[in-house]
Tab-separated table of C-alpha atoms in Angstrom:
chain	number	residue	atom	x	y	z
A	77	MET	CA	-61.798	-209.865	22.115
A	78	VAL	CA	-58.791	-210.045	24.411
A	79	PRO	CA	-59.247	-212.529	27.291
A	80	ARG	CA	-58.254	-211.366	30.764
A	81	SER	CA	-57.930	-213.342	33.972
A	82	VAL	CA	-60.730	-212.280	36.342
A	83	LEU	CA	-60.279	-214.906	39.068
A	84	ARG	CA	-57.020	-216.567	40.046
A	85	VAL	CA	-58.047	-220.119	40.946
A	86	GLY	CA	-55.369	-222.251	39.267
A	87	ALA	CA	-57.902	-225.017	38.615
A	88	THR	CA	-56.590	-228.442	37.755
A	89	LEU	CA	-59.573	-228.937	35.459
A	90	GLY	CA	-61.870	-225.908	35.441
A	91	GLU	CA	-65.152	-226.705	33.685
A	92	GLY	CA	-68.902	-226.203	33.463
A	93	PRO	CA	-69.293	-222.394	33.619
A	94	VAL	CA	-72.902	-221.238	33.788
A	95	TRP	CA	-74.497	-217.877	34.616
A	96	ALA	CA	-77.298	-218.415	37.110
A	97	ARG	CA	-78.843	-216.332	39.880
A	98	ASP	CA	-76.686	-213.272	39.123
A	99	ALA	CA	-73.365	-215.082	39.409
A	100	LEU	CA	-71.039	-217.384	37.541
A	101	TRP	CA	-70.900	-220.990	38.736
A	102	PHE	CA	-68.158	-223.391	37.652
A	103	VAL	CA	-66.260	-226.431	38.920
A	104	ASP	CA	-62.774	-227.827	39.281
A	105	ILE	CA	-63.418	-231.463	38.431
A	106	LYS	CA	-60.217	-232.970	39.778
A	107	GLN	CA	-60.221	-230.919	43.012
A	108	HIS	CA	-63.904	-231.820	43.660
A	109	GLN	CA	-64.771	-228.124	43.952
A	110	VAL	CA	-67.830	-226.046	43.086
A	111	HIS	CA	-67.187	-222.300	42.690
A	112	ARG	CA	-69.464	-219.257	42.674
A	113	PHE	CA	-68.088	-215.914	41.479
A	114	ASP	CA	-69.883	-212.560	41.530
A	115	PRO	CA	-68.058	-210.259	39.076
A	116	ALA	CA	-69.902	-207.194	40.394
A	117	THR	CA	-68.486	-207.528	43.905
A	118	GLY	CA	-65.558	-209.891	43.429
A	119	ALA	CA	-67.092	-212.305	45.966
A	120	HIS	CA	-65.863	-215.851	45.530
A	121	GLU	CA	-67.208	-218.929	47.317
A	122	ARG	CA	-66.298	-222.594	46.999
A	123	TRP	CA	-67.710	-225.904	48.196
A	124	ILE	CA	-66.286	-229.437	48.264
A	125	ALA	CA	-68.257	-232.111	46.417
A	126	PRO	CA	-68.248	-235.781	47.474
A	127	ASP	CA	-66.281	-236.783	44.357
A	128	GLN	CA	-65.238	-235.424	40.972
A	129	VAL	CA	-67.907	-232.937	39.874
A	130	GLY	CA	-68.414	-232.043	36.205
A	131	TRP	CA	-71.008	-229.266	36.518
A	132	VAL	CA	-73.796	-227.655	38.509
A	133	LEU	CA	-76.998	-226.307	36.957
A	134	PRO	CA	-79.942	-224.495	38.566
A	135	SER	CA	-83.117	-226.422	39.318
A	136	ALA	CA	-86.679	-225.124	39.401
A	137	ARG	CA	-86.823	-226.422	42.992
A	138	GLY	CA	-84.414	-223.665	44.035
A	139	ASP	CA	-81.329	-225.812	44.546
A	140	LEU	CA	-78.820	-226.953	41.923
A	141	ILE	CA	-78.279	-230.296	40.248
A	142	ALA	CA	-74.667	-231.465	40.230
A	143	GLY	CA	-73.061	-234.006	37.953
A	144	VAL	CA	-70.875	-235.939	40.400
A	145	LYS	CA	-68.783	-238.945	39.339
A	146	THR	CA	-71.287	-241.363	40.850
A	147	GLY	CA	-74.356	-239.679	39.342
A	148	LEU	CA	-76.764	-236.777	39.657
A	149	HIS	CA	-76.957	-235.052	43.054
A	150	ARG	CA	-79.014	-232.221	44.478
A	151	PHE	CA	-76.699	-229.514	45.768
A	152	ASP	CA	-77.810	-226.961	48.359
A	153	PRO	CA	-75.284	-224.088	48.456
A	154	VAL	CA	-76.778	-222.779	51.715
A	155	THR	CA	-75.885	-225.924	53.648
A	156	GLY	CA	-73.189	-227.200	51.296
A	157	THR	CA	-74.822	-230.628	51.156
A	158	PHE	CA	-75.043	-233.038	48.217
A	159	ALA	CA	-77.925	-235.542	48.103
A	160	PRO	CA	-77.890	-238.432	45.570
A	161	LEU	CA	-80.629	-238.107	42.960
A	162	HIS	CA	-79.925	-240.682	40.231
A	163	ALA	CA	-77.071	-243.015	39.257
A	164	PRO	CA	-77.228	-243.672	35.498
A	165	GLU	CA	-74.218	-246.000	35.303
A	166	PRO	CA	-73.719	-248.049	38.487
A	167	HIS	CA	-72.314	-250.839	36.286
A	168	LEU	CA	-69.494	-248.549	35.013
A	169	PRO	CA	-67.460	-247.490	38.078
A	170	GLY	CA	-64.652	-246.254	35.821
A	171	ASN	CA	-66.918	-243.634	34.245
A	172	ARG	CA	-67.707	-240.138	35.509
A	173	LEU	CA	-70.183	-237.460	34.465
A	174	ASN	CA	-68.611	-234.722	32.352
A	175	ASP	CA	-70.777	-231.956	30.841
A	176	ALA	CA	-74.432	-230.937	30.704
A	177	ALA	CA	-77.046	-228.409	29.598
A	178	VAL	CA	-80.768	-227.769	30.067
A	179	ASP	CA	-83.023	-227.184	27.073
A	180	SER	CA	-85.869	-224.666	26.882
A	181	ARG	CA	-88.328	-227.346	28.027
A	182	GLY	CA	-86.404	-227.905	31.248
A	183	ARG	CA	-84.954	-231.252	30.213
A	184	LEU	CA	-81.459	-231.965	31.491
A	185	TRP	CA	-79.016	-233.436	28.966
A	186	PHE	CA	-75.728	-234.782	30.326
A	187	GLY	CA	-72.894	-237.022	29.239
A	188	SER	CA	-70.506	-239.512	30.781
A	189	MET	CA	-66.943	-240.505	29.942
A	190	ASP	CA	-64.217	-242.995	30.776
A	191	ASP	CA	-62.203	-241.338	33.554
A	192	ASP	CA	-59.038	-242.959	32.146
A	193	GLU	CA	-59.872	-241.487	28.703
A	194	VAL	CA	-59.366	-244.820	26.932
A	195	ALA	CA	-62.579	-246.867	26.632
A	196	ALA	CA	-65.575	-245.843	24.520
A	197	THR	CA	-68.011	-246.006	27.457
A	198	GLY	CA	-69.262	-242.399	27.435
A	199	ARG	CA	-72.951	-241.904	26.676
A	200	LEU	CA	-75.393	-239.010	26.476
A	201	TYR	CA	-78.521	-239.055	28.668
A	202	ARG	CA	-81.753	-237.104	29.024
A	203	PHE	CA	-83.217	-236.577	32.490
A	204	ALA	CA	-86.724	-235.208	32.977
A	205	GLY	CA	-88.879	-235.616	36.034
A	206	GLU	CA	-88.006	-238.964	37.548
A	207	GLU	CA	-86.944	-240.543	34.263
A	208	CYS	CA	-83.405	-240.888	32.893
A	209	LEU	CA	-83.037	-242.230	29.363
A	210	ASP	CA	-80.069	-243.083	27.172
A	211	SER	CA	-80.174	-240.766	24.150
A	212	GLY	CA	-79.295	-243.628	21.812
A	213	LEU	CA	-76.227	-241.898	20.376
A	214	ALA	CA	-73.189	-244.092	19.799
A	215	PRO	CA	-70.858	-244.294	22.824
A	216	VAL	CA	-67.539	-242.413	22.718
A	217	VAL	CA	-64.595	-242.064	25.080
A	218	ILE	CA	-65.302	-238.455	26.130
A	219	THR	CA	-68.701	-236.827	25.610
A	220	ASN	CA	-68.805	-233.032	25.687
A	221	GLY	CA	-71.197	-230.219	25.133
A	222	PRO	CA	-74.038	-230.745	24.866
A	223	ALA	CA	-75.482	-227.488	23.549
A	224	ILE	CA	-79.149	-227.106	22.617
A	225	SER	CA	-80.823	-224.524	20.386
A	226	THR	CA	-83.325	-222.121	21.976
A	227	ASP	CA	-86.260	-223.926	20.307
A	228	ALA	CA	-84.971	-227.253	21.718
A	229	ALA	CA	-85.022	-228.701	18.184
A	230	THR	CA	-81.276	-229.166	17.651
A	231	LEU	CA	-78.638	-230.667	19.924
A	232	TYR	CA	-74.887	-230.338	19.407
A	233	HIS	CA	-72.990	-233.339	20.753
A	234	THR	CA	-69.193	-233.479	20.958
A	235	ASP	CA	-66.917	-236.497	20.586
A	236	THR	CA	-63.807	-234.875	22.056
A	237	LEU	CA	-61.163	-237.457	21.134
A	238	GLY	CA	-62.803	-237.889	17.724
A	239	LYS	CA	-62.463	-234.090	17.284
A	240	THR	CA	-66.015	-233.955	15.968
A	241	ILE	CA	-69.160	-232.013	16.885
A	242	TRP	CA	-72.405	-233.572	15.681
A	243	ARG	CA	-75.660	-231.737	14.949
A	244	VAL	CA	-78.650	-233.859	15.993
A	245	PRO	CA	-82.387	-233.183	15.478
A	246	VAL	CA	-84.488	-233.383	18.649
A	247	ARG	CA	-88.105	-234.527	18.333
A	248	ASP	CA	-90.875	-233.109	20.545
A	249	ASP	CA	-90.766	-236.184	22.791
A	250	GLY	CA	-87.003	-235.768	23.337
A	251	THR	CA	-85.911	-238.635	21.113
A	252	LEU	CA	-83.127	-237.887	18.670
A	253	GLY	CA	-82.911	-238.080	14.903
A	254	THR	CA	-79.922	-238.933	12.732
A	255	PRO	CA	-76.692	-237.086	13.643
A	256	GLU	CA	-74.927	-235.017	10.995
A	257	ARG	CA	-71.303	-233.926	11.187
A	258	HIS	CA	-71.259	-230.201	12.059
A	259	VAL	CA	-67.588	-229.405	12.777
A	260	THR	CA	-64.331	-231.330	12.664
A	261	ILE	CA	-61.331	-229.799	14.421
A	262	GLU	CA	-58.207	-230.124	12.318
A	263	ASP	CA	-54.995	-231.718	13.589
A	264	GLY	CA	-52.848	-229.360	15.638
A	265	ALA	CA	-55.766	-227.182	16.766
A	266	GLY	CA	-56.530	-229.005	20.003
A	267	TYR	CA	-59.620	-230.962	21.036
A	268	PRO	CA	-63.214	-229.670	21.119
A	269	ASP	CA	-64.303	-229.353	24.741
A	270	GLY	CA	-67.434	-227.659	26.119
A	271	SER	CA	-69.724	-225.737	23.784
A	272	VAL	CA	-72.518	-223.175	24.088
A	273	LEU	CA	-74.796	-221.328	21.672
A	274	ASP	CA	-75.136	-217.547	21.499
A	275	ALA	CA	-78.268	-215.490	20.813
A	276	GLU	CA	-77.556	-215.570	17.065
A	277	GLY	CA	-77.502	-219.376	16.971
A	278	CYS	CA	-73.733	-219.663	16.581
A	279	LEU	CA	-71.718	-222.277	18.479
A	280	TRP	CA	-68.741	-221.357	20.683
A	281	VAL	CA	-66.309	-224.191	21.423
A	282	GLY	CA	-63.457	-224.324	23.923
A	283	LEU	CA	-60.283	-225.949	22.588
A	284	PHE	CA	-58.345	-228.124	25.025
A	285	GLY	CA	-54.715	-227.880	23.946
A	286	GLY	CA	-55.734	-225.391	21.269
A	287	TRP	CA	-55.037	-222.045	23.025
A	288	GLY	CA	-58.447	-220.568	22.416
A	289	VAL	CA	-62.145	-220.539	21.667
A	290	ARG	CA	-63.832	-220.735	18.287
A	291	ARG	CA	-67.204	-219.529	17.026
A	292	TYR	CA	-68.969	-221.446	14.246
A	293	ASP	CA	-72.093	-220.404	12.340
A	294	ALA	CA	-75.207	-222.510	11.788
A	295	THR	CA	-73.623	-224.247	8.784
A	296	GLY	CA	-70.473	-225.194	10.707
A	297	ALA	CA	-68.289	-222.533	9.075
A	298	LEU	CA	-65.596	-220.966	11.267
A	299	MET	CA	-66.356	-217.326	12.054
A	300	THR	CA	-64.079	-216.240	14.892
A	301	THR	CA	-61.087	-217.473	16.888
A	302	VAL	CA	-60.247	-215.941	20.269
A	303	ARG	CA	-56.650	-216.567	21.282
A	304	PHE	CA	-55.843	-217.222	24.970
A	305	PRO	CA	-52.554	-217.037	26.891
A	306	VAL	CA	-53.170	-220.597	28.152
A	307	ALA	CA	-53.381	-223.835	26.204
A	308	ASN	CA	-56.364	-225.572	27.798
A	309	VAL	CA	-59.608	-223.630	27.376
A	310	THR	CA	-62.522	-225.809	28.407
A	311	LYS	CA	-65.811	-223.909	27.990
A	312	ILE	CA	-67.424	-220.461	27.965
A	313	ALA	CA	-70.643	-219.069	29.415
A	314	PHE	CA	-72.370	-215.773	28.695
A	315	GLY	CA	-73.054	-213.661	31.767
A	316	GLY	CA	-73.072	-210.204	33.307
A	317	GLU	CA	-75.293	-207.328	32.218
A	318	GLY	CA	-77.300	-208.320	29.155
A	319	LEU	CA	-75.404	-211.630	29.034
A	320	ARG	CA	-72.783	-209.889	26.896
A	321	THR	CA	-69.602	-210.989	28.681
A	322	ALA	CA	-68.042	-214.376	27.912
A	323	TYR	CA	-66.498	-216.184	30.882
A	324	ALA	CA	-64.116	-219.052	30.174
A	325	THR	CA	-62.814	-221.857	32.377
A	326	THR	CA	-59.311	-223.221	31.802
A	327	ALA	CA	-57.166	-226.084	33.089
A	328	ARG	CA	-53.672	-226.960	34.304
A	329	LYS	CA	-54.261	-230.676	33.654
A	330	GLY	CA	-51.628	-232.267	31.438
A	331	LEU	CA	-49.181	-229.358	31.639
A	332	ASP	CA	-45.647	-230.169	32.796
A	333	ALA	CA	-43.477	-227.879	34.923
A	334	ALA	CA	-42.064	-226.049	31.908
A	335	ALA	CA	-45.512	-225.443	30.425
A	336	LEU	CA	-46.841	-224.202	33.752
A	337	ALA	CA	-43.913	-221.803	34.040
A	338	ASP	CA	-44.800	-220.421	30.593
A	339	GLN	CA	-48.521	-220.279	31.434
A	340	PRO	CA	-48.810	-218.769	34.930
A	341	LEU	CA	-52.535	-218.055	34.372
A	342	ALA	CA	-53.411	-221.645	33.481
A	343	GLY	CA	-56.468	-222.802	35.400
A	344	ASP	CA	-57.818	-219.281	35.975
A	345	LEU	CA	-61.252	-217.949	35.087
A	346	PHE	CA	-61.084	-215.567	32.117
A	347	ALA	CA	-63.470	-213.047	30.573
A	348	PHE	CA	-63.684	-211.299	27.205
A	349	GLU	CA	-66.202	-209.254	25.225
A	350	PRO	CA	-67.575	-211.491	22.443
A	351	GLY	CA	-69.607	-208.835	20.605
A	352	VAL	CA	-72.782	-210.904	20.921
A	353	ALA	CA	-75.106	-211.876	23.762
A	354	GLY	CA	-75.971	-215.306	25.057
A	355	PHE	CA	-79.383	-216.465	26.208
A	356	ALA	CA	-80.564	-217.037	29.743
A	357	THR	CA	-79.905	-220.314	31.500
A	358	VAL	CA	-83.049	-222.417	31.851
A	359	GLU	CA	-83.686	-224.121	35.181
A	360	ALA	CA	-83.960	-227.901	35.138
A	361	ALA	CA	-87.573	-228.972	35.637
A	362	SER	CA	-86.496	-231.870	37.842
């Protein structure tokens, strides 16, 4: 499992990788960019979003839903247009949307965060149809993940600055049960960033400032660490043939001139062979 740079993008804050429609989609939050990369051909496209964009995910309507700073937007890659869909936090102009996932029932789960990374104003939401609901989880400074099991019965929610990933039961109606601590990242190992589950039910977590990615089993025990040549690894996605290649976004954010000189590949898109497959991305029902 040796990561290799497969796309030189030098992202300030690469995030949100997802395999959809035979390509890898990801964003550069701070540069307001959406990227599409086809590993089979090397084709690379990019679009400019109207503001900071945390992720894009495929919709059953054929377009994509984007998590822009001001709220959910519909994104049409053919025309490059972004149309506002829902603003969950108009009363919190200092917040932005950060990370998201769709469960097997087509429900979109997404989180917000304080853009200054100080105030505990980040919340997790569930969007289905025309309805957006607060999940009821306690607010934190930076929400991350979420990752949802294939049966949609368990949600993994990350408090990045608290260095904790919580395991939360999901009821049939989408309401959440009592969170249980799943993983705590020890001091000196970086901060838990985006997470995703593999086909064996194990959780892969990017470590911002931690030089790698970790894999944890269903009990929260550490199984594997993949070391990267860059400090800020934000999230992985499974893609390619059989969903057996792991693609990882990284970031230059927070690195000074000396660190950037030592990490010339910081911000690039990486790939490695994880030895396990992922599961297919579900389109948002909305």
